[in-house]
Coordinates of C-alpha atoms and ligand atoms in Angstrom, one line a residue:
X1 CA -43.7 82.8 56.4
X2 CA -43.0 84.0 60.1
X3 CA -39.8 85.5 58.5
X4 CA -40.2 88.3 55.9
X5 CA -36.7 90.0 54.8
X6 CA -35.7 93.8 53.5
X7 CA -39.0 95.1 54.0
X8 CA -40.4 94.2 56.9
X9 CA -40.5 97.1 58.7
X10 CA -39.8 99.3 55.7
X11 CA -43.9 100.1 55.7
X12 CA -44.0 101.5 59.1
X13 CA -45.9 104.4 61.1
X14 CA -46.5 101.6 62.7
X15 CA -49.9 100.9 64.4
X16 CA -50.1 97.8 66.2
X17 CA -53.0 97.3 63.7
X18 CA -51.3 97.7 61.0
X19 CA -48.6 95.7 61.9
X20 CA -50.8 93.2 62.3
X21 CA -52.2 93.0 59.4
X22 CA -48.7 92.9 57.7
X23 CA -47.8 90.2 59.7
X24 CA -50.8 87.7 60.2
X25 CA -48.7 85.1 61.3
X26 CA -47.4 87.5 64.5
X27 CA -50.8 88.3 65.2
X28 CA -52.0 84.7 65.3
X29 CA -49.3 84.1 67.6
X30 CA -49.6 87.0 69.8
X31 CA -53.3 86.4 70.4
X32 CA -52.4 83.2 71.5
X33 CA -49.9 84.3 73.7
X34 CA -52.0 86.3 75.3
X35 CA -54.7 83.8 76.1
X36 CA -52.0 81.5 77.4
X37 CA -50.6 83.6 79.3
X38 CA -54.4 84.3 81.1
X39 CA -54.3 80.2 81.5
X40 CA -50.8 80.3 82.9
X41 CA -51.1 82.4 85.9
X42 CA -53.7 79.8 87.1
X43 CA -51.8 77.4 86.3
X44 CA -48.5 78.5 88.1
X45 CA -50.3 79.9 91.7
X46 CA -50.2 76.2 92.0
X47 CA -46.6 75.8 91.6
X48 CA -43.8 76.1 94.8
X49 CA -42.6 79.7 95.1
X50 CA -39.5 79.2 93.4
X51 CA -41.1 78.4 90.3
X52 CA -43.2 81.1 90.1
X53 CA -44.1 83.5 88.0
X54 CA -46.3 82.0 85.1
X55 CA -43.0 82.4 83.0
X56 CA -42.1 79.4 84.2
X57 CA -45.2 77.4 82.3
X58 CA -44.4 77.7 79.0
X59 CA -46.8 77.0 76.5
X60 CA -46.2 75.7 72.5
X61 CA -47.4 79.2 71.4
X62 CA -44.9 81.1 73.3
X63 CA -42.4 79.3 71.3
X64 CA -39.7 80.9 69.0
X65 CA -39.0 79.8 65.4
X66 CA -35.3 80.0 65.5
X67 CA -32.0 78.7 63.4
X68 CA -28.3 77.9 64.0
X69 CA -25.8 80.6 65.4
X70 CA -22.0 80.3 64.6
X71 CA -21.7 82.3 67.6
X72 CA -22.7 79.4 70.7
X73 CA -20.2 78.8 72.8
X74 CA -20.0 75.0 74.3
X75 CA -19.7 76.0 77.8
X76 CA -22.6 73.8 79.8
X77 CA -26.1 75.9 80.0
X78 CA -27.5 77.5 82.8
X79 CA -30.6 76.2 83.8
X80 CA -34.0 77.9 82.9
X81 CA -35.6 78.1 86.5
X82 CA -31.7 80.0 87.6
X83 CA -31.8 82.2 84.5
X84 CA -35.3 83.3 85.1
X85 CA -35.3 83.5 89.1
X86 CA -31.7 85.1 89.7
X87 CA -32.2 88.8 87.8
X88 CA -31.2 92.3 88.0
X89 CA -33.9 94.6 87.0
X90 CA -34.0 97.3 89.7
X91 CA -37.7 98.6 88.4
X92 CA -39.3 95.6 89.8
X93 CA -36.8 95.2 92.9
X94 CA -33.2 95.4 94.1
X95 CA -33.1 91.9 95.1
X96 CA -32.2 89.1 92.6
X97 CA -35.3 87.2 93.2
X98 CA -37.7 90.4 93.1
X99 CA -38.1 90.6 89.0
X100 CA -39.6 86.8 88.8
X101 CA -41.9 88.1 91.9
X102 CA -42.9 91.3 90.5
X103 CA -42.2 91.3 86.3
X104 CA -45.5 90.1 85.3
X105 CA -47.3 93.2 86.3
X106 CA -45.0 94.6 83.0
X107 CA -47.5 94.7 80.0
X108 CA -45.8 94.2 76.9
X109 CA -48.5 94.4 74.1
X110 CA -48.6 96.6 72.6
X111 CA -45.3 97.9 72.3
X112 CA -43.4 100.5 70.2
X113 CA -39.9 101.8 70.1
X114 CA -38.9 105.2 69.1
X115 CA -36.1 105.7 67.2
X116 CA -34.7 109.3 66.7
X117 CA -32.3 111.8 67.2
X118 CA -29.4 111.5 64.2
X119 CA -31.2 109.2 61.7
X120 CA -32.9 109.6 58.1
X121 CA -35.9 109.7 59.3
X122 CA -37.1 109.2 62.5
X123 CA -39.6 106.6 63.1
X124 CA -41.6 104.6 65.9
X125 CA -41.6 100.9 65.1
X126 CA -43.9 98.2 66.4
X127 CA -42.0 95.4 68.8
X128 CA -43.7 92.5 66.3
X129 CA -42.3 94.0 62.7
X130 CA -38.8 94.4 64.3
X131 CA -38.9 90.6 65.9
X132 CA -40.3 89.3 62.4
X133 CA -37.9 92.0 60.5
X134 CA -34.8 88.7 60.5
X135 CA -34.3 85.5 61.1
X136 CA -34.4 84.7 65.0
X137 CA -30.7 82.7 65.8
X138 CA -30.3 80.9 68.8
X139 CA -27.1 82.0 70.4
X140 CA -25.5 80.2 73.4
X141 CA -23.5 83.4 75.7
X142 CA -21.7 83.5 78.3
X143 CA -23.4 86.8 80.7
X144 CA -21.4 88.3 83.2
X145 CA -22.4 90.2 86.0
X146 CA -20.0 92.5 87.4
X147 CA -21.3 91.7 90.8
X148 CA -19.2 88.1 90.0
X149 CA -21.6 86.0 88.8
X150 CA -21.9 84.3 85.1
X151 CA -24.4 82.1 83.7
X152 CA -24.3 80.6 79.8
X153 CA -27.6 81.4 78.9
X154 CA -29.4 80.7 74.9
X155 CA -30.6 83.9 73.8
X156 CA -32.9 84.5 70.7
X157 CA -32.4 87.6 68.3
X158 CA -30.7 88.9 65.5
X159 CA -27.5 91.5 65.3
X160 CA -28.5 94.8 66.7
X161 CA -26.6 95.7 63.6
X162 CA -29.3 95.0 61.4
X163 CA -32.0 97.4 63.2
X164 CA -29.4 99.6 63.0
X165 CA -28.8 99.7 59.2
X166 CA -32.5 99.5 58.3
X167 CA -33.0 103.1 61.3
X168 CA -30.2 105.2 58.5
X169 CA -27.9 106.7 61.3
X170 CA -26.7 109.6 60.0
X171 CA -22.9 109.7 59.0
X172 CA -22.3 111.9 62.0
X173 CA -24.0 109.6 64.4
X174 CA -21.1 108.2 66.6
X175 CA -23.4 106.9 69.7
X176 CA -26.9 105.0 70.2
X177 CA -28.3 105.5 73.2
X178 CA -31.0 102.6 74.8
X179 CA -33.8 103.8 77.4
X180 CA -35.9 100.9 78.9
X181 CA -39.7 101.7 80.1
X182 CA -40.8 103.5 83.3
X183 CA -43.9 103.4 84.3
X184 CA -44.7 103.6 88.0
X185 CA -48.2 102.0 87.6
X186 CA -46.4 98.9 85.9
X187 CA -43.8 98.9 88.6
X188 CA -45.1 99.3 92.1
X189 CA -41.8 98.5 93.5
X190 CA -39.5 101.1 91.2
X191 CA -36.3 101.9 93.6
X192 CA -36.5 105.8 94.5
X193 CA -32.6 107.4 94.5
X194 CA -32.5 106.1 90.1
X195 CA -32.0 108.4 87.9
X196 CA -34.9 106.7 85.7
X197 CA -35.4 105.6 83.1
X198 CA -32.8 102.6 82.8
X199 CA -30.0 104.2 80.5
X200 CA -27.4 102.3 78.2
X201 CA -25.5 103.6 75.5
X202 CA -22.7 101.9 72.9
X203 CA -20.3 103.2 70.4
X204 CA -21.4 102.5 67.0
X205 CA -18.7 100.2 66.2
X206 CA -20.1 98.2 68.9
X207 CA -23.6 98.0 68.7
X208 CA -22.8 97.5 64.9
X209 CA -20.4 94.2 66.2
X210 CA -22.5 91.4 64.7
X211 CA -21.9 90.1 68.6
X212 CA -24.1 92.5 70.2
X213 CA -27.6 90.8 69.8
X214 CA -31.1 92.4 69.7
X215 CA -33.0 89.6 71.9
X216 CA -36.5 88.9 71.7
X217 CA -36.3 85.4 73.9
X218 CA -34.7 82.9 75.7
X219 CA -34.2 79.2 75.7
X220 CA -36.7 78.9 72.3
X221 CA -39.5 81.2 74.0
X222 CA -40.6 84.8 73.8
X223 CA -38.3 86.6 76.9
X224 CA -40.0 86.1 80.5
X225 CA -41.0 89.8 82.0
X226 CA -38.2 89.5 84.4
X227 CA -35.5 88.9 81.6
X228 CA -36.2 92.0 79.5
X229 CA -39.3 91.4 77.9
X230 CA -40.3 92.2 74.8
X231 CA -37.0 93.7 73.7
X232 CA -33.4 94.2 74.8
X233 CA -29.7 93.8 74.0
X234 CA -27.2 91.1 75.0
X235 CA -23.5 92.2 74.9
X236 CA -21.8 89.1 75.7
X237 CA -18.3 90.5 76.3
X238 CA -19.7 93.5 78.8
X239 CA -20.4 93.2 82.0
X240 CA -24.6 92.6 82.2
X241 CA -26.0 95.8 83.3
X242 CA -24.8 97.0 79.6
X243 CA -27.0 94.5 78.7
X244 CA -30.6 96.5 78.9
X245 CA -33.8 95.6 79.3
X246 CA -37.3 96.2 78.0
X247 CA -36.3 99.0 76.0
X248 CA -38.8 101.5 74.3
X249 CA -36.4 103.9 72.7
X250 CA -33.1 104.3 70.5
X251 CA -31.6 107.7 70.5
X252 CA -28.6 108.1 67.7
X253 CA -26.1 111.0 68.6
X254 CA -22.8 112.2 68.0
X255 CA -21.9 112.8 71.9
X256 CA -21.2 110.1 74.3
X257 CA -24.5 109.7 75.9
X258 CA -25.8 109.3 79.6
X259 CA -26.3 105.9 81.3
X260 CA -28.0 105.4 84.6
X261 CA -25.0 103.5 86.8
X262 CA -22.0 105.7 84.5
X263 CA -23.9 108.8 86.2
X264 CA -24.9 107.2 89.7
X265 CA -21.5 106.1 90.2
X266 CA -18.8 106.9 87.2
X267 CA -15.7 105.5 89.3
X268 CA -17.3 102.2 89.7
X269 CA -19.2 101.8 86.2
X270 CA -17.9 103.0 83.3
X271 CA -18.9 103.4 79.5
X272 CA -17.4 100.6 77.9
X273 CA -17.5 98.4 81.0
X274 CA -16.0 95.7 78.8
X275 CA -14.9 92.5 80.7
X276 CA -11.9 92.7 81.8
X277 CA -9.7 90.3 84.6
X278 CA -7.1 93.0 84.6
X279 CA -9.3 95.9 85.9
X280 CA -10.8 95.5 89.4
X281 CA -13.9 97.5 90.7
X282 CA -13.1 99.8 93.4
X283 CA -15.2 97.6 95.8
X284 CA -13.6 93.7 94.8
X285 CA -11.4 92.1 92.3
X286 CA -12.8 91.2 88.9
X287 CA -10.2 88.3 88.1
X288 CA -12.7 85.4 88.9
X289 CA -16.6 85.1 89.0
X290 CA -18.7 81.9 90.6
X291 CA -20.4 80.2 87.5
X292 CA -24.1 79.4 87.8
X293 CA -24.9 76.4 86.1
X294 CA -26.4 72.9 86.0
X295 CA -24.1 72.0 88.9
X296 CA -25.5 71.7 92.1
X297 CA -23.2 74.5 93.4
X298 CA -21.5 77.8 91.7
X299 CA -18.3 77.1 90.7
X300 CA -15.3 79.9 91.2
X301 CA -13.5 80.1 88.3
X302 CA -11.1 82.9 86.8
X303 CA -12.6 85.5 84.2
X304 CA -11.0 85.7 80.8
X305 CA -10.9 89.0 79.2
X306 CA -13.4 90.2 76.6
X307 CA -15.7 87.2 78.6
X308 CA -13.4 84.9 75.9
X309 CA -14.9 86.8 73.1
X310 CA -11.6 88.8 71.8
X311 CA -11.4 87.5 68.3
X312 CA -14.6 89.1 67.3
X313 CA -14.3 92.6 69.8
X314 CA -10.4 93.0 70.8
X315 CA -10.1 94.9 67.4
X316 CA -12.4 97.7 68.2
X317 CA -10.0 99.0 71.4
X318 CA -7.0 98.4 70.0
X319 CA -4.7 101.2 70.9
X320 CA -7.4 102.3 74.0
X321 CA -6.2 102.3 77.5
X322 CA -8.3 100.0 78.6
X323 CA -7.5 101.2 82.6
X324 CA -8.8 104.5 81.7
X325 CA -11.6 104.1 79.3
X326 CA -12.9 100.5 81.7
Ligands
LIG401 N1 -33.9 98.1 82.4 C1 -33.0 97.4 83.0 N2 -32.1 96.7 82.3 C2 -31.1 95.9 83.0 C3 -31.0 96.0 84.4 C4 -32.0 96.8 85.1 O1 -32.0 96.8 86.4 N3 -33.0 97.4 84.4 N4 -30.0 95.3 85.0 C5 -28.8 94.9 84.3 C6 -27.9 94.0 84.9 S1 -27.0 94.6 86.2 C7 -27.7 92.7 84.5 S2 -26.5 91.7 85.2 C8 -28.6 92.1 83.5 C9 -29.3 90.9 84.0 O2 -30.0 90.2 83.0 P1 -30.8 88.9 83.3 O3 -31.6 89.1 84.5 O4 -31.6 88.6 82.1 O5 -29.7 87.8 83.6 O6 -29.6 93.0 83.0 C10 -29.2 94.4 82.9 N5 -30.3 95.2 82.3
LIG402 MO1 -25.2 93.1 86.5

């Protein structure tokens, strides 16, 4: 079976060998991949500029098992070629067409992430035994940027929360921090004036909200490079650069932790950065965003607070002033 539950990653120092033994199917599948991949960048040099990189030329191997979400929302989808050629991910570019350009210089096999700081035991787990740790849903999200733009993209993953539970926080934890790679080497074009690595952090509460979703693909297929690959988080009612990328590490801790844009520029990004109509950015107004979707052209609509998700998240601020603490 492709999905193995409780102990899945319960057996891990984690080598990718090992983890590759434990999980023949994964390995299968990855060595595929990786052949495909090979055949794909012929295949897509061929293909008009805007279709580029090879993510585009997606092969039956790259394919994701997944099941039912209760959590899809019916707004109409983005399409693939926008979702995959309109990005932010500054360590391959500062302009939204730069990570479909650049990404695939990213190598994502073999892949660990670290998990320390205020856990049971620490532990450094391989990207394949956490993807095959759960059942991979399919969950249709609405992603806002807070530059004004949304799409309604199908992400595939499983509740952060349940990484979370099988890492033992400590009872004192009150934080997890996220760092995505750096690697200079990997990313030619990484943006001097960043304080890098890419930095996120939640409140447990929130990464623990069966909302916040540890993503592995996209639209049935493994994540393109220029999307986050292999790993990241999707926090639907945030605004996106929450949402990080290609992560490598998970650091539990009982102080509020640093995040790259909080510490470039705290009076325009905050911690919580939670979606919100009612609290402009110092630079523009937050109460509408232009939808990218099948249409031909963005549509302007207003923004609804939480990103429309309140049932499941307006609980965990109740009683915050959400002015101060944006
Ligand atoms: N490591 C990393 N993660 C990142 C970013 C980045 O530059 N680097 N950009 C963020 C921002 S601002 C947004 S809007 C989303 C975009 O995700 P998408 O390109 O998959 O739509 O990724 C977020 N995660
Ligand atoms: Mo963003």
């Amino acid at each position: 079976m492709l999905f193995r539950k409780g102990t899945g990653i319960a057996s891990s120092e984690i080598t990718p060998e090992s983890v590759f033994n434990q999980h023949t199917q994964g390995r299968r599948r990855f060595l595929a991949t990786a052949a495909t991949l090979g055949a794909g960048a012929l295949a897509a040099s061929r293909l008009p500029a805007i279709l580029n990189p090879q993510s585009t030329v997606l092969a039956e191997t790259q394919k994701l098992q997944t099941v039912e979400s209760k959590y899809t929302v019916p707004d109409v989808q983005t399409p693939f070629a926008k979702a995959t050629t309109y990005n932010n991910f500054y360590e391959f570019g500062t302009d939204k067409s730069d990570p479909a350009q650049n990404a695939h210089t990213l190598q994502t096999r073999p892949w660990t992430v670290q998990v320390d700081g205020m856990v049971a035991k620490p532990i450094t787990l391989d990207v394949d035994s956490i993807m095959h740790y759960r059942p991979i849903e399919n969950r249709v999200y609405r992603h806002r940027c807070v530059e004004r733009w949304s799409m309604v993209i199908p992400w595939d993953g499983y509740s952060l929360a349940e990484l979370i539970k099988f890492c033992q926080p400590l009872p004192g934890a009150k934080y997890v921090q996220f760092l995505s790679k750096v690697d200079k080497k990997q990313m030619p074009e990484l943006p001097g004036g960043y304080d890098w690595p890419y930095s996120e952090g939640l409140r447990m509460d929130e990464a623990m909200n069966p909302l916040a979703l540890l993503c592995f693909g996209c639209y049935g297929n493994v994540l393109p490079n220029q999307n986050g690959a292999p790993i990241r988080v999707i926090l639907p009612w945030k605004y996106g650069f929450k949402s990080i990328k290609s992560i490598v590490k998970l650091h539990f801790t009982d102080t509020q932790p640093r995040t790259l844009w909080n510490e470039l520029a705290s009076n325009e990004y905050g911690f919580y950065s939670n979606v919100n109509p009612n609290v402009d950015h110092p630079r523009w107004s937050q109460a509408t965003e232009r939808r990218i979707d099948a249409g031909f052209l963005p549509r302007t609509m207003p923004t609804t607070m939480f990103n429309g998700y309140q049932d499941q998240v307006a609980g965990m601020y109740t009683g915050m002033d959400l002015k101060k603490y944006f």
